[in-house]
Short mmCIF file of C-alpha atoms in Angstrom, two decimals:
data_model
loop_
_atom_site.label_atom_id
_atom_site.label_comp_id
_atom_site.label_asym_id
_atom_site.label_seq_id
_atom_site.Cartn_x
_atom_site.Cartn_y
_atom_site.Cartn_z
CA MET A 1 64.26 180.90 49.51
CA ASP A 2 62.20 177.74 48.97
CA GLN A 3 58.59 178.18 47.73
CA PRO A 4 55.80 175.75 48.80
CA LEU A 5 54.36 173.51 46.14
CA PHE A 6 50.78 174.52 46.90
CA ARG A 7 49.39 177.94 47.51
CA PRO A 8 48.38 178.83 51.08
CA GLU A 9 44.78 179.19 50.02
CA VAL A 10 44.66 175.57 48.91
CA MET A 11 46.05 174.35 52.21
CA GLN A 12 43.54 176.37 54.19
CA ALA A 13 40.71 175.04 52.07
CA ARG A 14 41.74 171.50 52.66
CA ALA A 15 42.13 172.04 56.39
CA GLY A 16 38.63 173.31 56.75
CA GLN A 17 36.65 170.06 56.33
CA TRP A 18 33.00 169.87 57.22
CA LEU A 19 33.55 166.87 59.64
CA GLY A 20 36.30 168.61 61.59
CA GLY A 21 39.99 167.81 62.05
CA VAL A 22 41.64 164.65 63.53
CA ARG A 23 43.37 165.04 66.85
CA LEU A 24 45.33 162.17 68.60
CA ASN A 25 44.78 161.87 72.38
CA THR A 26 47.99 160.56 74.10
CA GLY A 27 47.85 159.43 77.77
CA LEU A 28 51.42 159.71 78.95
CA PRO A 29 54.06 161.71 77.32
CA TRP A 30 56.40 159.77 75.06
CA TRP A 31 59.30 160.39 77.39
CA ALA A 32 57.53 158.67 80.31
CA MET A 33 56.92 155.56 78.21
CA THR A 34 60.49 155.58 77.03
CA ALA A 35 61.77 155.80 80.62
CA GLY A 36 59.57 152.89 81.69
CA ALA A 37 60.76 150.74 78.84
CA ALA A 38 64.37 151.58 79.67
CA LEU A 39 63.90 150.69 83.34
CA LEU A 40 62.30 147.38 82.39
CA ALA A 41 65.13 146.57 80.03
CA GLY A 42 67.68 147.49 82.71
CA ALA A 43 65.92 145.28 85.24
CA LEU A 44 65.96 142.35 82.81
CA VAL A 45 69.65 142.86 82.12
CA ALA A 46 70.41 143.12 85.85
CA TYR A 47 68.40 139.95 86.53
CA ALA A 48 70.26 138.18 83.74
CA PHE A 49 73.64 139.04 85.29
CA MET A 50 72.73 138.90 88.99
CA GLY A 51 69.87 136.41 89.16
CA GLU A 52 70.46 132.67 89.59
CA MET A 53 68.58 129.62 88.38
CA THR A 54 68.79 126.25 90.11
CA ARG A 55 68.57 122.87 88.40
CA LYS A 56 66.73 120.34 90.55
CA ALA A 57 66.20 116.63 90.05
CA PRO A 58 62.83 115.40 91.34
CA VAL A 59 62.91 111.99 93.08
CA SER A 60 60.76 110.01 95.49
CA GLY A 61 61.57 107.96 98.57
CA MET A 62 60.73 107.17 102.16
CA LEU A 63 62.12 107.50 105.68
CA VAL A 64 63.98 104.56 107.19
CA PRO A 65 66.16 104.25 110.31
CA ALA A 66 69.91 104.30 109.86
CA GLY A 67 70.93 100.69 109.40
CA GLY A 68 67.61 99.79 107.77
CA MET A 69 64.34 98.37 108.99
CA MET A 70 64.24 94.75 110.10
CA ASP A 71 61.18 92.96 108.76
CA LEU A 72 60.23 89.73 110.53
CA HIS A 73 58.31 87.10 108.54
CA ALA A 74 56.48 83.89 109.43
CA ALA A 75 58.11 80.64 108.33
CA ALA A 76 54.90 78.60 108.01
CA ALA A 77 51.14 78.96 107.98
CA GLY A 78 49.25 79.04 111.27
CA ARG A 79 47.55 81.47 113.60
CA VAL A 80 48.77 83.98 116.17
CA ALA A 81 48.82 82.30 119.57
CA GLU A 82 50.56 85.04 121.59
CA VAL A 83 51.78 88.61 121.16
CA ARG A 84 54.45 89.33 123.75
CA VAL A 85 55.20 92.99 123.04
CA ALA A 86 53.35 96.15 122.07
CA GLU A 87 53.98 98.49 119.18
CA GLY A 88 56.55 101.12 120.14
CA GLN A 89 58.08 98.91 122.85
CA SER A 90 61.85 98.44 123.05
CA VAL A 91 63.12 94.86 122.87
CA ARG A 92 66.45 93.16 123.46
CA GLN A 93 68.20 90.77 121.12
CA GLY A 94 66.67 87.30 121.37
CA GLU A 95 63.50 88.50 123.11
CA GLY A 96 60.28 86.92 121.85
CA ILE A 97 57.94 89.18 119.89
CA LEU A 98 55.25 86.95 118.41
CA VAL A 99 54.28 83.28 118.77
CA PRO A 100 52.41 81.80 115.78
CA ALA A 101 50.75 78.42 116.44
CA LEU A 102 51.37 75.93 113.65
CA ASP A 103 49.35 72.99 115.06
CA ARG A 104 46.99 70.94 112.90
CA ALA A 105 43.58 69.78 114.07
CA THR A 106 42.05 66.31 113.55
CA GLY A 107 38.88 64.61 114.71
CA GLY A 108 40.48 63.87 118.08
CA GLY A 109 41.81 67.39 118.56
CA GLU A 110 45.08 69.09 117.76
CA VAL A 111 47.84 66.65 116.85
CA GLY A 112 50.52 68.56 118.72
CA THR A 113 48.42 68.69 121.87
CA GLN A 114 47.84 64.93 121.79
CA VAL A 115 51.54 64.26 121.30
CA ALA A 116 52.38 66.62 124.16
CA GLN A 117 49.96 64.77 126.45
CA GLN A 118 51.49 61.41 125.55
CA ILE A 119 54.97 62.76 126.16
CA ALA A 120 53.86 64.11 129.54
CA GLN A 121 52.44 60.69 130.49
CA ARG A 122 55.61 58.89 129.46
CA ARG A 123 57.66 61.36 131.44
CA ALA A 124 55.49 60.87 134.52
CA THR A 125 55.95 57.10 134.17
CA LEU A 126 59.71 57.49 133.99
CA GLU A 127 59.72 59.75 137.04
CA ALA A 128 57.65 57.18 138.95
CA GLU A 129 60.05 54.42 137.87
CA ARG A 130 62.95 56.53 139.06
CA VAL A 131 61.38 56.98 142.49
CA LEU A 132 60.43 53.29 142.81
CA ARG A 133 63.80 51.95 141.74
CA THR A 134 65.62 54.42 143.97
CA SER A 135 63.50 53.30 146.92
CA GLN A 136 64.21 49.62 146.22
CA ILE A 137 67.94 50.12 145.95
CA ARG A 138 67.94 52.25 149.09
CA LEU A 139 66.17 49.46 151.04
CA GLN A 140 68.71 46.89 149.80
CA GLN A 141 71.57 49.18 150.73
CA GLN A 142 70.11 49.67 154.20
CA SER A 143 69.77 45.90 154.63
CA LEU A 144 73.36 45.38 153.54
CA ALA A 145 74.52 48.16 155.82
CA ALA A 146 72.78 46.44 158.78
CA ARG A 147 74.42 43.14 157.90
CA VAL A 148 77.81 44.84 157.64
CA GLN A 149 77.31 46.40 161.06
CA GLY A 150 76.46 42.93 162.48
CA MET A 151 79.59 41.45 160.92
CA ASP A 152 81.67 44.28 162.33
CA ALA A 153 80.36 43.34 165.79
CA GLU A 154 81.16 39.66 165.15
CA LEU A 155 84.65 40.62 164.03
CA ARG A 156 85.19 42.58 167.22
CA ARG A 157 84.03 39.55 169.28
CA ALA A 158 86.29 37.27 167.24
CA ASP A 159 89.22 39.57 167.94
CA ASP A 160 88.42 39.39 171.63
CA GLU A 161 88.21 35.55 171.53
CA ILE A 162 91.49 35.36 169.64
CA ALA A 163 93.13 37.60 172.23
CA LEU A 164 91.84 35.35 175.04
CA ALA A 165 92.94 32.18 173.22
CA GLN A 166 96.40 33.66 172.67
CA ARG A 167 96.67 34.48 176.38
CA ARG A 168 95.59 30.91 177.21
CA LEU A 169 98.25 29.62 174.81
CA VAL A 170 100.89 31.75 176.49
CA LEU A 171 99.86 30.45 179.90
CA ALA A 172 99.89 26.84 178.63
CA GLN A 173 103.36 27.35 177.17
CA GLN A 174 104.61 28.81 180.46
CA GLN A 175 103.09 25.85 182.36
CA ALA A 176 104.70 23.41 179.94
CA ALA A 177 108.10 25.02 180.55
CA ARG A 178 107.74 24.57 184.33
CA VAL A 179 106.59 20.96 183.80
CA ASP A 180 109.72 20.31 181.72
CA GLN A 181 111.86 21.67 184.54
CA LEU A 182 110.10 19.45 187.11
CA LEU A 183 110.40 16.47 184.75
CA THR A 184 114.14 17.10 184.43
CA ALA A 185 114.42 17.31 188.24
CA GLY A 186 112.54 14.05 188.55
CA PHE A 187 109.55 15.47 190.36
CA LEU A 188 107.02 14.61 187.63
CA SER A 189 106.45 11.63 185.40
CA PRO A 190 106.67 11.80 181.59
CA THR A 191 102.94 11.17 181.39
CA GLN A 192 102.18 14.41 183.17
CA ALA A 193 104.59 16.26 180.86
CA GLN A 194 102.80 14.81 177.84
CA LEU A 195 99.44 15.99 179.17
CA GLN A 196 100.79 19.52 179.53
CA GLN A 197 102.13 19.45 175.97
CA GLN A 198 98.71 18.32 174.77
CA GLU A 199 97.13 21.39 176.47
CA VAL A 200 99.60 23.63 174.59
CA ILE A 201 98.66 21.98 171.31
CA ASP A 202 94.96 22.40 172.08
CA ALA A 203 95.49 26.10 172.85
CA LYS A 204 97.35 26.63 169.53
CA THR A 205 94.60 24.81 167.67
CA ARG A 206 91.97 27.02 169.30
CA VAL A 207 93.84 30.15 168.28
CA GLN A 208 94.12 28.98 164.68
CA GLN A 209 90.44 28.05 164.56
CA LEU A 210 89.45 31.46 165.82
CA GLN A 211 91.74 33.17 163.30
CA ARG A 212 90.24 31.15 160.43
CA ALA A 213 86.75 32.06 161.61
CA ARG A 214 87.71 35.74 161.69
CA LEU A 215 89.11 35.53 158.17
CA ALA A 216 85.81 34.03 157.00
CA LEU A 217 83.89 36.87 158.69
CA ALA A 218 86.19 39.43 157.07
CA ARG A 219 85.62 37.85 153.64
CA ASP A 220 81.86 37.93 154.18
CA ARG A 221 82.01 41.55 155.23
CA ALA A 222 84.09 42.45 152.16
CA THR A 223 81.53 40.62 150.00
CA LEU A 224 78.70 42.63 151.57
CA ALA A 225 80.62 45.88 151.09
CA ALA A 226 81.23 45.00 147.44
CA GLU A 227 77.56 44.14 147.01
CA SER A 228 76.62 47.50 148.52
CA GLY A 229 78.94 49.26 146.05
CA HIS A 230 77.45 47.21 143.23
CA LEU A 231 73.97 48.32 144.28
CA ALA A 232 75.10 51.96 144.24
CA ALA A 233 76.58 51.51 140.76
CA GLN A 234 73.45 49.69 139.60
CA LEU A 235 71.27 52.51 140.93
CA GLN A 236 73.43 55.10 139.19
CA THR A 237 73.24 53.13 135.93
CA GLU A 238 69.47 52.79 136.13
CA LEU A 239 69.06 56.46 137.02
CA THR A 240 71.31 57.38 134.08
CA GLN A 241 69.11 55.32 131.77
CA VAL A 242 66.02 57.04 133.15
CA ASP A 243 67.68 60.44 132.72
CA ARG A 244 68.58 59.54 129.14
CA ALA A 245 64.99 58.56 128.46
CA VAL A 246 63.76 61.79 130.09
CA ALA A 247 66.21 63.81 127.97
CA ALA A 248 64.96 62.04 124.84
CA LEU A 249 61.41 62.92 125.85
CA ALA A 250 62.44 66.52 126.46
CA GLN A 251 63.97 66.65 122.98
CA GLU A 252 60.84 65.08 121.52
CA ALA A 253 58.71 67.63 123.41
CA ALA A 254 60.90 70.48 122.12
CA GLU A 255 60.56 69.19 118.56
CA ASN A 256 56.82 68.87 119.04
CA ASP A 257 56.66 72.44 120.39
CA ALA A 258 58.73 73.60 117.41
CA ARG A 259 56.22 71.93 115.10
CA ARG A 260 53.33 73.45 117.05
CA THR A 261 54.66 76.97 117.58
CA GLN A 262 57.34 79.26 116.24
CA VAL A 263 58.67 81.99 118.49
CA ILE A 264 59.69 85.00 116.40
CA THR A 265 62.49 86.77 118.26
CA ALA A 266 64.26 90.09 117.82
CA PRO A 267 67.49 89.69 115.81
CA ARG A 268 69.02 92.65 117.67
CA ASP A 269 68.12 95.48 120.05
CA GLY A 270 65.51 97.83 118.69
CA THR A 271 61.99 99.25 118.83
CA VAL A 272 58.91 97.52 117.49
CA THR A 273 57.42 99.82 114.85
CA LEU A 274 54.78 97.52 113.35
CA LEU A 275 52.59 94.70 114.69
CA PRO A 276 49.90 94.12 112.08
CA LEU A 277 48.47 90.91 113.61
CA ALA A 278 46.43 90.19 116.74
CA VAL A 279 45.89 86.98 118.71
CA GLY A 280 43.82 84.48 116.75
CA GLN A 281 44.44 85.93 113.29
CA PRO A 282 45.75 83.61 110.56
CA VAL A 283 49.37 83.74 109.44
CA LEU A 284 50.57 82.88 105.94
CA PRO A 285 54.07 81.70 104.98
CA ALA A 286 56.52 84.59 104.48
CA GLN A 287 53.92 87.05 105.78
CA LEU A 288 55.22 90.19 107.48
CA VAL A 289 54.38 89.83 111.18
CA ALA A 290 56.50 92.60 112.74
CA ALA A 291 58.93 95.37 111.89
CA LEU A 292 61.82 96.44 114.08
CA ALA A 293 63.79 99.66 114.02
CA PRO A 294 67.37 99.62 115.37
CA ALA A 295 67.76 101.09 118.83
CA ALA A 296 68.67 104.81 118.95
CA ALA A 297 69.05 104.97 115.15
CA PRO A 298 68.29 108.35 113.49
CA LEU A 299 65.99 108.47 110.49
CA GLN A 300 67.36 108.78 106.98
CA ALA A 301 65.69 109.33 103.64
CA HIS A 302 66.19 106.66 101.01
CA LEU A 303 65.55 108.21 97.59
CA PHE A 304 65.36 106.29 94.33
CA ALA A 305 66.54 108.27 91.33
CA PRO A 306 66.41 107.17 87.65
CA SER A 307 69.61 106.90 85.68
CA ARG A 308 68.92 110.15 83.80
CA THR A 309 68.99 111.97 87.14
CA VAL A 310 71.64 110.15 89.10
CA GLY A 311 74.45 111.07 86.69
CA PHE A 312 75.12 114.38 88.46
CA ALA A 313 74.11 113.25 91.95
CA GLN A 314 76.98 113.23 94.41
CA LYS A 315 77.72 113.30 98.09
CA GLY A 316 77.18 116.63 99.82
CA GLN A 317 74.46 117.98 97.54
CA ALA A 318 71.57 119.80 99.19
CA VAL A 319 68.15 118.17 99.07
CA GLN A 320 64.75 119.79 99.57
CA LEU A 321 62.29 117.36 101.15
CA ARG A 322 58.49 117.40 100.95
CA TYR A 323 56.87 114.91 103.33
CA ALA A 324 53.51 113.51 102.26
CA ALA A 325 52.30 113.68 105.88
CA PHE A 326 53.25 117.38 106.15
CA PRO A 327 52.26 119.32 102.99
CA TYR A 328 55.03 121.75 102.11
CA GLN A 329 52.48 124.47 101.21
CA LYS A 330 51.59 124.60 104.91
CA PHE A 331 54.66 123.36 106.76
CA GLY A 332 57.40 124.38 104.34
CA LEU A 333 60.28 122.51 102.75
CA GLN A 334 62.66 120.46 104.87
CA GLN A 335 66.38 120.27 104.24
CA GLY A 336 68.77 117.36 103.88
CA THR A 337 72.17 116.40 102.48
CA VAL A 338 73.12 113.52 100.20
CA ALA A 339 75.26 111.10 102.24
CA SER A 340 75.86 108.39 99.64
CA VAL A 341 74.87 107.26 96.15
CA SER A 342 74.64 103.59 95.25
CA ARG A 343 76.95 102.39 92.50
CA SER A 344 74.57 99.71 91.21
CA PRO A 345 70.84 99.95 90.43
CA VAL A 346 68.10 98.62 92.66
CA SER A 347 65.90 95.89 91.26
CA PRO A 348 62.11 96.42 91.39
CA ALA A 349 61.80 93.53 93.85
CA GLN A 350 64.04 95.40 96.30
CA LEU A 351 61.88 98.51 96.34
CA PRO A 352 59.77 99.07 99.47
CA PRO A 353 56.08 98.23 98.96
CA ALA A 354 55.15 101.89 99.48
CA LEU A 355 57.31 102.82 96.45
CA ALA A 356 56.26 99.99 94.15
CA HIS A 357 54.72 102.55 91.80
CA LEU A 358 58.23 103.67 90.85
CA ALA A 359 58.80 100.31 89.17
CA THR A 360 55.46 100.24 87.35
CA GLY A 361 55.15 103.87 86.29
CA THR A 362 56.54 105.66 83.31
CA GLY A 363 60.08 104.67 82.50
CA ALA A 364 59.82 101.44 84.49
CA ARG A 365 62.63 99.96 82.41
CA GLU A 366 64.97 102.71 83.54
CA ALA A 367 67.35 101.74 86.31
CA LEU A 368 66.79 103.22 89.76
CA TYR A 369 69.67 104.12 92.08
CA GLN A 370 69.39 104.60 95.83
CA LEU A 371 70.49 107.87 97.42
CA THR A 372 70.86 108.06 101.19
CA VAL A 373 70.06 111.50 102.60
CA GLU A 374 70.91 112.75 106.08
CA LEU A 375 68.01 114.78 107.46
CA GLY A 376 68.54 118.30 108.71
CA SER A 377 66.05 117.63 111.51
CA GLN A 378 64.31 114.62 112.95
CA ASN A 379 61.19 116.72 113.62
CA VAL A 380 58.78 118.95 111.70
CA LEU A 381 57.48 122.15 113.25
CA ALA A 382 53.69 121.75 113.02
CA TYR A 383 51.32 124.18 114.72
CA GLY A 384 54.05 125.42 116.99
CA GLU A 385 55.15 121.99 118.18
CA ALA A 386 58.04 119.78 117.09
CA THR A 387 56.39 116.64 115.69
CA PRO A 388 58.81 113.71 115.35
CA LEU A 389 59.12 112.00 112.00
CA ARG A 390 58.32 108.31 111.71
CA ALA A 391 59.90 105.49 109.78
CA GLY A 392 57.99 104.57 106.64
CA MET A 393 56.79 108.08 105.76
CA THR A 394 56.91 108.69 102.02
CA LEU A 395 58.27 111.88 100.54
CA ASP A 396 59.15 113.72 97.37
CA ALA A 397 62.49 115.46 97.09
CA ALA A 398 64.36 117.81 94.81
CA ILE A 399 68.12 117.39 94.59
CA VAL A 400 69.85 120.72 94.00
CA GLN A 401 72.42 119.75 91.38
CA ASP A 402 73.49 123.05 89.76
CA ARG A 403 73.23 126.84 90.30
CA ARG A 404 74.00 129.29 87.47
CA ARG A 405 73.33 132.90 86.59
CA VAL A 406 70.53 133.51 84.14
CA ILE A 407 72.95 134.90 81.55
CA GLU A 408 74.88 131.61 81.66
CA TRP A 409 71.72 129.62 80.98
CA LEU A 410 70.84 131.99 78.10
CA LEU A 411 74.28 131.86 76.57
CA GLU A 412 74.83 128.14 77.19
CA PRO A 413 74.06 127.11 73.56
CA LEU A 414 76.48 129.74 72.27
CA ILE A 415 79.18 128.73 74.76
CA ALA A 416 78.70 125.07 73.87
CA ALA A 417 78.94 125.81 70.16
CA THR A 418 82.10 127.88 70.69
CA ALA A 419 83.64 125.07 72.72
CA ARG A 420 82.82 122.51 70.03
CA ARG A 421 84.30 124.78 67.33
CA ALA A 422 87.45 125.33 69.40
CA ALA A 423 87.79 121.57 69.91
#
């Protein structure tokens, strides 16, 4: 049997100190603390095997219609003379949207206006010349027509005289035949027969004279008819010359109008989304004067991702969108899907003005690639109402590129090292 090193009296003496003994006050039993620690460890292990972590790539962008916005710019400096449409109005291809006036002013007024007045005066003069010359030719044609009608009457009378002379010639010839019979029978003298023959000759001569006179009348009538046709051709020629001069003036007026004004038209059907200028405001060369969205085109998100992010971006990836106009803390995250990824970078000059900070911020030398995202909805539920999104809204987005369990993220260095050793 083992004996203690010290006597019991010594131990009792030492236990009885004048300040009292030390006693430890424990809150929970040790088994409760152990159970809590075990539960916490089990929860961490379960989270490591069952929980997932998502890798997201943050990018920025803006909303644009499918097919892109159409920006319309002024070609020269001037001022707005007319605005033909209103913002939000639908327009057809070729329809005028804005009319900038490009005229220059001098001491005598606007140059284009003076030229237009001179062109109008010259055109009025040509129109007056057309009317006057047409009237003159018409009077000459009427005079010739009256003369032709008179000659037609003379020709009819000449035909009647010729018919009468031919009848007289027939009668004279018949009388001469009877005289020849009487002369043969001895009832008449040769002198009387000669007289009858002379009457026949006179009748023939009269017929020939009348026929020659009719031919002369016919020639005169043909000359008048030709002169009338010549007048018609002359009138047509002069009118053609006047028309050519009027057309030249019209071309000159069109060129003057083109120098004075420039009608900015819609390149295709769409909706006017921006009209920053009003009538009378100045316009600078290449200044944005209107923006047009394609007709019935849904909105898309154009995101611009740096090269360090775009490497794992691909079609079909989910995108979480945060619109600047609708804070996600209040209205939640919106969903989208990557539709395409550009194969070449976008130059800073091609970035929209609202995203110019992407080219001047940190990592400006890094290439930016465009990602086109199809929106899950064209509206945002705000205060119980579906508020439509608008082209040009800026946004921040997170591209969901990878989902893994927590244990895979924790063991990734070990797995990578094993794979390198195996290789």
